[in-house]
Amino acid sequence: MLAINLISLPKITVMGFVSYKSPWKHFRRITDEYLLYLIKSGELHLRENGKKFELRKGDMLLLEPGLEHEGIEKHACDYFYIHFGHPDVRSVYIEDPNTFISNFFLEHSRPRKDGQHGFEDEIADNYLCYLPKYLTLAENSGFHKVLHVMNDILNLYKRKQYNRSLTALRFSELLIEISREHFMSEIRKNTRKNTKSIEKVHELLNYIHQNFVAKISSTMIEEKFACNFDFINRVFREVTGHTIMKYVNMVRINHAKELIETTHLAMNEIGSLSGLDDPYYFSKVFKKYTGLSPYQYYRKVRE
């Protein structure tokens, strides 16, 4: 897997869409940039550095600089291609994929070297986007979503002198979407629940992170997500390791910690901005999740 630091934007050098109606074999070459392929229809058979890839509709492949790649069979094929460069792409090995994916979706903060959790020290890691070498996009959602983004990027690229920055931003969005689709496919493989339930949990996670300040109740979740709360709570716990309400409070307290670390707001304001209006309850929940009261935490991070 590759990790790309999106604190810097990628630079698209060449992009396009080709449609080979007659059987065609990719030529041999070595490039000094990354290449991303998305197959719209047909087949594309490639070999990179001795490894074979048979790409079909919905498949994506990321080729790396300095490695020879070539076609190995002739096939008709329609596909998008993007050549791009970036100053900070690294190869990463993930020892415990399940825990890593859980942390990725739950946006758990990463500990600093001294064992504390610091806002500034997490910034670099928060911009990392993890890309698989090869991915098959789900037909019912991921493929069509990515196809739509690819068309948008291509339209922007055709006017690249006018939209270079916007093209790079849209491409960064595509890379993030690819990363999320990959991790969602891994979750589907590792859970006993059906895809629809997993997608609903994913939607609920997004909702919580965007609306944690508002009141979130079991009744509201049932109405908004058209589900049985007890059932979705069980699936949520299987995917995340936490119940829905516990996770909501975790998000709220993490937000409160960021406000304490980066602002001089009064504690009652921080509680309110974190979705915990009652000062006593805010202090109680904060201490439950951090082991410190808000004032104790403030003194600790400001020392």
PDB file of N, CA, C and O in Angstrom, residues 1-8 10 86-94 100 103-105 107-108 110 121-132 172-173 175-180 183:
ATOM      1  N   MET A   1       0.836  -1.184   0.000  1.00  0.00           N
ATOM      2  CA  MET A   1       0.000   0.000   0.000  1.00  0.00           C
ATOM      3  C   MET A   1       0.879   1.244   0.000  1.00  0.00           C
ATOM      4  O   MET A   1       1.967   1.250   0.574  1.00  0.00           O
ATOM      5  N   LEU A   2       0.392   2.311  -0.654  1.00  0.00           N
ATOM      6  CA  LEU A   2       1.116   3.571  -0.702  1.00  0.00           C
ATOM      7  C   LEU A   2       0.379   4.626   0.116  1.00  0.00           C
ATOM      8  O   LEU A   2      -0.849   4.664   0.139  1.00  0.00           O
ATOM      9  N   ALA A   3       1.143   5.480   0.776  1.00  0.00           N
ATOM     10  CA  ALA A   3       0.574   6.596   1.526  1.00  0.00           C
ATOM     11  C   ALA A   3       1.044   7.886   0.876  1.00  0.00           C
ATOM     12  O   ALA A   3       2.236   8.089   0.658  1.00  0.00           O
ATOM     13  N   ILE A   4       0.084   8.746   0.543  1.00  0.00           N
ATOM     14  CA  ILE A   4       0.402  10.023  -0.084  1.00  0.00           C
ATOM     15  C   ILE A   4      -0.025  11.141   0.853  1.00  0.00           C
ATOM     16  O   ILE A   4      -1.143  11.133   1.380  1.00  0.00           O
ATOM     17  N   ASN A   5       0.866  12.079   1.091  1.00  0.00           N
ATOM     18  CA  ASN A   5       0.595  13.176   2.025  1.00  0.00           C
ATOM     19  C   ASN A   5      -0.085  14.314   1.273  1.00  0.00           C
ATOM     20  O   ASN A   5       0.560  15.078   0.546  1.00  0.00           O
ATOM     21  N   LEU A   6      -1.397  14.460   1.468  1.00  0.00           N
ATOM     22  CA  LEU A   6      -2.167  15.436   0.713  1.00  0.00           C
ATOM     23  C   LEU A   6      -2.113  16.832   1.303  1.00  0.00           C
ATOM     24  O   LEU A   6      -2.908  17.697   0.932  1.00  0.00           O
ATOM     25  N   ILE A   7      -1.174  17.055   2.230  1.00  0.00           N
ATOM     26  CA  ILE A   7      -0.924  18.437   2.643  1.00  0.00           C
ATOM     27  C   ILE A   7      -0.329  19.196   1.451  1.00  0.00           C
ATOM     28  O   ILE A   7      -0.398  20.417   1.372  1.00  0.00           O
ATOM     29  N   SER A   8       0.267  18.427   0.503  1.00  0.00           N
ATOM     30  CA  SER A   8       0.718  18.967  -0.780  1.00  0.00           C
ATOM     31  C   SER A   8      -0.148  18.377  -1.879  1.00  0.00           C
ATOM     32  O   SER A   8      -0.499  17.195  -1.829  1.00  0.00           O
ATOM     33  N   PRO A  10      -1.150  16.840  -5.515  1.00  0.00           N
ATOM     34  CA  PRO A  10      -0.500  16.115  -6.621  1.00  0.00           C
ATOM     35  C   PRO A  10      -0.528  16.974  -7.884  1.00  0.00           C
ATOM     36  O   PRO A  10      -1.380  17.850  -8.039  1.00  0.00           O
ATOM     37  N   HIS A  86       4.127  13.574  -7.238  1.00  0.00           N
ATOM     38  CA  HIS A  86       3.905  14.076  -5.880  1.00  0.00           C
ATOM     39  C   HIS A  86       5.202  13.949  -5.093  1.00  0.00           C
ATOM     40  O   HIS A  86       5.908  12.941  -5.213  1.00  0.00           O
ATOM     41  N   PRO A  87       5.527  14.956  -4.253  1.00  0.00           N
ATOM     42  CA  PRO A  87       6.809  14.923  -3.536  1.00  0.00           C
ATOM     43  C   PRO A  87       6.852  13.999  -2.331  1.00  0.00           C
ATOM     44  O   PRO A  87       7.925  13.716  -1.813  1.00  0.00           O
ATOM     45  N   ASP A  88       5.689  13.527  -1.865  1.00  0.00           N
ATOM     46  CA  ASP A  88       5.684  12.722  -0.636  1.00  0.00           C
ATOM     47  C   ASP A  88       4.753  11.527  -0.763  1.00  0.00           C
ATOM     48  O   ASP A  88       3.609  11.549  -0.310  1.00  0.00           O
ATOM     49  N   VAL A  89       5.239  10.479  -1.417  1.00  0.00           N
ATOM     50  CA  VAL A  89       4.528   9.206  -1.520  1.00  0.00           C
ATOM     51  C   VAL A  89       5.455   8.141  -0.959  1.00  0.00           C
ATOM     52  O   VAL A  89       6.625   8.069  -1.329  1.00  0.00           O
ATOM     53  N   ARG A  90       4.939   7.327  -0.061  1.00  0.00           N
ATOM     54  CA  ARG A  90       5.796   6.304   0.566  1.00  0.00           C
ATOM     55  C   ARG A  90       5.077   4.960   0.582  1.00  0.00           C
ATOM     56  O   ARG A  90       3.848   4.903   0.600  1.00  0.00           O
ATOM     57  N   SER A  91       5.849   3.907   0.581  1.00  0.00           N
ATOM     58  CA  SER A  91       5.306   2.561   0.716  1.00  0.00           C
ATOM     59  C   SER A  91       5.136   2.252   2.200  1.00  0.00           C
ATOM     60  O   SER A  91       6.036   2.538   3.003  1.00  0.00           O
ATOM     61  N   VAL A  92       3.974   1.714   2.574  1.00  0.00           N
ATOM     62  CA  VAL A  92       3.713   1.421   3.981  1.00  0.00           C
ATOM     63  C   VAL A  92       3.286  -0.036   4.141  1.00  0.00           C
ATOM     64  O   VAL A  92       2.622  -0.610   3.272  1.00  0.00           O
ATOM     65  N   TYR A  93       3.683  -0.611   5.263  1.00  0.00           N
ATOM     66  CA  TYR A  93       3.258  -1.970   5.608  1.00  0.00           C
ATOM     67  C   TYR A  93       2.351  -1.878   6.832  1.00  0.00           C
ATOM     68  O   TYR A  93       2.722  -1.283   7.850  1.00  0.00           O
ATOM     69  N   ILE A  94       1.167  -2.451   6.723  1.00  0.00           N
ATOM     70  CA  ILE A  94       0.196  -2.401   7.808  1.00  0.00           C
ATOM     71  C   ILE A  94       0.135  -3.771   8.463  1.00  0.00           C
ATOM     72  O   ILE A  94      -0.336  -4.744   7.863  1.00  0.00           O
ATOM     73  N   PHE A 100      -6.130  -0.960  11.907  1.00  0.00           N
ATOM     74  CA  PHE A 100      -5.786   0.228  11.136  1.00  0.00           C
ATOM     75  C   PHE A 100      -7.014   0.806  10.442  1.00  0.00           C
ATOM     76  O   PHE A 100      -7.256   2.016  10.469  1.00  0.00           O
ATOM     77  N   ASN A 103      -9.385   2.481  12.914  1.00  0.00           N
ATOM     78  CA  ASN A 103      -8.891   3.801  13.314  1.00  0.00           C
ATOM     79  C   ASN A 103      -9.041   4.819  12.199  1.00  0.00           C
ATOM     80  O   ASN A 103      -9.318   5.996  12.440  1.00  0.00           O
ATOM     81  N   PHE A 104      -8.882   4.371  10.960  1.00  0.00           N
ATOM     82  CA  PHE A 104      -9.023   5.266   9.810  1.00  0.00           C
ATOM     83  C   PHE A 104     -10.433   5.832   9.735  1.00  0.00           C
ATOM     84  O   PHE A 104     -10.635   7.038   9.585  1.00  0.00           O
ATOM     85  N   PHE A 105     -11.423   4.969   9.866  1.00  0.00           N
ATOM     86  CA  PHE A 105     -12.800   5.430   9.764  1.00  0.00           C
ATOM     87  C   PHE A 105     -13.263   6.173  11.011  1.00  0.00           C
ATOM     88  O   PHE A 105     -14.046   7.109  10.941  1.00  0.00           O
ATOM     89  N   GLU A 107     -11.403   7.907  12.910  1.00  0.00           N
ATOM     90  CA  GLU A 107     -10.595   9.110  13.071  1.00  0.00           C
ATOM     91  C   GLU A 107     -10.029   9.213  14.473  1.00  0.00           C
ATOM     92  O   GLU A 107     -10.031  10.267  15.100  1.00  0.00           O
ATOM     93  N   HIS A 108      -9.563   8.069  15.001  1.00  0.00           N
ATOM     94  CA  HIS A 108      -8.907   8.090  16.307  1.00  0.00           C
ATOM     95  C   HIS A 108      -7.640   8.923  16.219  1.00  0.00           C
ATOM     96  O   HIS A 108      -6.902   8.836  15.254  1.00  0.00           O
ATOM     97  N   ARG A 110      -3.811   9.860  16.994  1.00  0.00           N
ATOM     98  CA  ARG A 110      -2.622   9.038  17.159  1.00  0.00           C
ATOM     99  C   ARG A 110      -1.787   9.582  18.312  1.00  0.00           C
ATOM    100  O   ARG A 110      -1.609  10.790  18.442  1.00  0.00           O
ATOM    101  N   ASP A 121       0.709  17.713  16.724  1.00  0.00           N
ATOM    102  CA  ASP A 121       1.508  16.554  16.328  1.00  0.00           C
ATOM    103  C   ASP A 121       0.736  15.599  15.436  1.00  0.00           C
ATOM    104  O   ASP A 121       1.321  14.715  14.828  1.00  0.00           O
ATOM    105  N   GLU A 122      -0.583  15.725  15.364  1.00  0.00           N
ATOM    106  CA  GLU A 122      -1.399  14.815  14.564  1.00  0.00           C
ATOM    107  C   GLU A 122      -1.636  15.335  13.154  1.00  0.00           C
ATOM    108  O   GLU A 122      -2.112  14.614  12.293  1.00  0.00           O
ATOM    109  N   ILE A 123      -1.287  16.600  12.901  1.00  0.00           N
ATOM    110  CA  ILE A 123      -1.650  17.217  11.634  1.00  0.00           C
ATOM    111  C   ILE A 123      -1.086  16.452  10.442  1.00  0.00           C
ATOM    112  O   ILE A 123      -1.791  16.146   9.484  1.00  0.00           O
ATOM    113  N   ALA A 124       0.207  16.126  10.473  1.00  0.00           N
ATOM    114  CA  ALA A 124       0.831  15.450   9.333  1.00  0.00           C
ATOM    115  C   ALA A 124       0.154  14.122   9.036  1.00  0.00           C
ATOM    116  O   ALA A 124      -0.168  13.815   7.889  1.00  0.00           O
ATOM    117  N   ASP A 125      -0.095  13.302  10.064  1.00  0.00           N
ATOM    118  CA  ASP A 125      -0.738  12.003   9.857  1.00  0.00           C
ATOM    119  C   ASP A 125      -2.158  12.160   9.336  1.00  0.00           C
ATOM    120  O   ASP A 125      -2.647  11.330   8.567  1.00  0.00           O
ATOM    121  N   ASN A 126      -2.845  13.218   9.749  1.00  0.00           N
ATOM    122  CA  ASN A 126      -4.233  13.416   9.332  1.00  0.00           C
ATOM    123  C   ASN A 126      -4.356  13.700   7.842  1.00  0.00           C
ATOM    124  O   ASN A 126      -5.439  13.597   7.280  1.00  0.00           O
ATOM    125  N   TYR A 127      -3.255  14.090   7.182  1.00  0.00           N
ATOM    126  CA  TYR A 127      -3.297  14.388   5.764  1.00  0.00           C
ATOM    127  C   TYR A 127      -2.878  13.187   4.905  1.00  0.00           C
ATOM    128  O   TYR A 127      -2.864  13.287   3.687  1.00  0.00           O
ATOM    129  N   LEU A 128      -2.530  12.079   5.543  1.00  0.00           N
ATOM    130  CA  LEU A 128      -2.114  10.915   4.773  1.00  0.00           C
ATOM    131  C   LEU A 128      -3.320  10.218   4.150  1.00  0.00           C
ATOM    132  O   LEU A 128      -4.327   9.981   4.808  1.00  0.00           O
ATOM    133  N   CYS A 129      -3.196   9.888   2.889  1.00  0.00           N
ATOM    134  CA  CYS A 129      -4.225   9.146   2.159  1.00  0.00           C
ATOM    135  C   CYS A 129      -3.604   7.821   1.737  1.00  0.00           C
ATOM    136  O   CYS A 129      -2.525   7.796   1.137  1.00  0.00           O
ATOM    137  N   TYR A 130      -4.256   6.702   2.075  1.00  0.00           N
ATOM    138  CA  TYR A 130      -3.698   5.376   1.841  1.00  0.00           C
ATOM    139  C   TYR A 130      -4.317   4.762   0.589  1.00  0.00           C
ATOM    140  O   TYR A 130      -5.540   4.602   0.498  1.00  0.00           O
ATOM    141  N   LEU A 131      -3.458   4.415  -0.369  1.00  0.00           N
ATOM    142  CA  LEU A 131      -3.926   3.947  -1.664  1.00  0.00           C
ATOM    143  C   LEU A 131      -3.511   2.503  -1.905  1.00  0.00           C
ATOM    144  O   LEU A 131      -2.329   2.159  -1.761  1.00  0.00           O
ATOM    145  N   PRO A 132      -4.454   1.662  -2.290  1.00  0.00           N
ATOM    146  CA  PRO A 132      -4.091   0.285  -2.639  1.00  0.00           C
ATOM    147  C   PRO A 132      -3.453   0.240  -4.022  1.00  0.00           C
ATOM    148  O   PRO A 132      -3.673   1.131  -4.850  1.00  0.00           O
ATOM    149  N   SER A 172      -7.258  15.147  -5.750  1.00  0.00           N
ATOM    150  CA  SER A 172      -7.020  14.776  -4.352  1.00  0.00           C
ATOM    151  C   SER A 172      -8.281  14.171  -3.752  1.00  0.00           C
ATOM    152  O   SER A 172      -8.228  13.198  -2.992  1.00  0.00           O
ATOM    153  N   GLU A 173      -9.430  14.745  -4.088  1.00  0.00           N
ATOM    154  CA  GLU A 173     -10.706  14.197  -3.624  1.00  0.00           C
ATOM    155  C   GLU A 173     -10.911  12.780  -4.146  1.00  0.00           C
ATOM    156  O   GLU A 173     -11.392  11.899  -3.427  1.00  0.00           O
ATOM    157  N   LEU A 175      -8.527  10.607  -4.883  1.00  0.00           N
ATOM    158  CA  LEU A 175      -7.627   9.713  -4.158  1.00  0.00           C
ATOM    159  C   LEU A 175      -8.202   9.352  -2.793  1.00  0.00           C
ATOM    160  O   LEU A 175      -8.113   8.205  -2.347  1.00  0.00           O
ATOM    161  N   ILE A 176      -8.813  10.330  -2.128  1.00  0.00           N
ATOM    162  CA  ILE A 176      -9.448  10.067  -0.827  1.00  0.00           C
ATOM    163  C   ILE A 176     -10.607   9.099  -0.997  1.00  0.00           C
ATOM    164  O   ILE A 176     -10.791   8.172  -0.196  1.00  0.00           O
ATOM    165  N   GLU A 177     -11.390   9.283  -2.045  1.00  0.00           N
ATOM    166  CA  GLU A 177     -12.530   8.402  -2.297  1.00  0.00           C
ATOM    167  C   GLU A 177     -12.061   6.973  -2.588  1.00  0.00           C
ATOM    168  O   GLU A 177     -12.658   6.001  -2.116  1.00  0.00           O
ATOM    169  N   ILE A 178     -10.982   6.834  -3.336  1.00  0.00           N
ATOM    170  CA  ILE A 178     -10.418   5.511  -3.614  1.00  0.00           C
ATOM    171  C   ILE A 178      -9.988   4.843  -2.313  1.00  0.00           C
ATOM    172  O   ILE A 178     -10.236   3.654  -2.080  1.00  0.00           O
ATOM    173  N   SER A 179      -9.325   5.610  -1.457  1.00  0.00           N
ATOM    174  CA  SER A 179      -8.871   5.085  -0.172  1.00  0.00           C
ATOM    175  C   SER A 179     -10.050   4.596   0.664  1.00  0.00           C
ATOM    176  O   SER A 179     -10.029   3.497   1.233  1.00  0.00           O
ATOM    177  N   ARG A 180     -11.100   5.393   0.726  1.00  0.00           N
ATOM    178  CA  ARG A 180     -12.280   5.023   1.519  1.00  0.00           C
ATOM    179  C   ARG A 180     -12.970   3.792   0.937  1.00  0.00           C
ATOM    180  O   ARG A 180     -13.437   2.917   1.680  1.00  0.00           O
ATOM    181  N   PHE A 183     -10.988   0.672   1.936  1.00  0.00           N
ATOM    182  CA  PHE A 183     -11.183   0.270   3.324  1.00  0.00           C
ATOM    183  C   PHE A 183     -12.603  -0.248   3.561  1.00  0.00           C
ATOM    184  O   PHE A 183     -12.810  -1.170   4.351  1.00  0.00           O
TER     185      PHE A 183
END
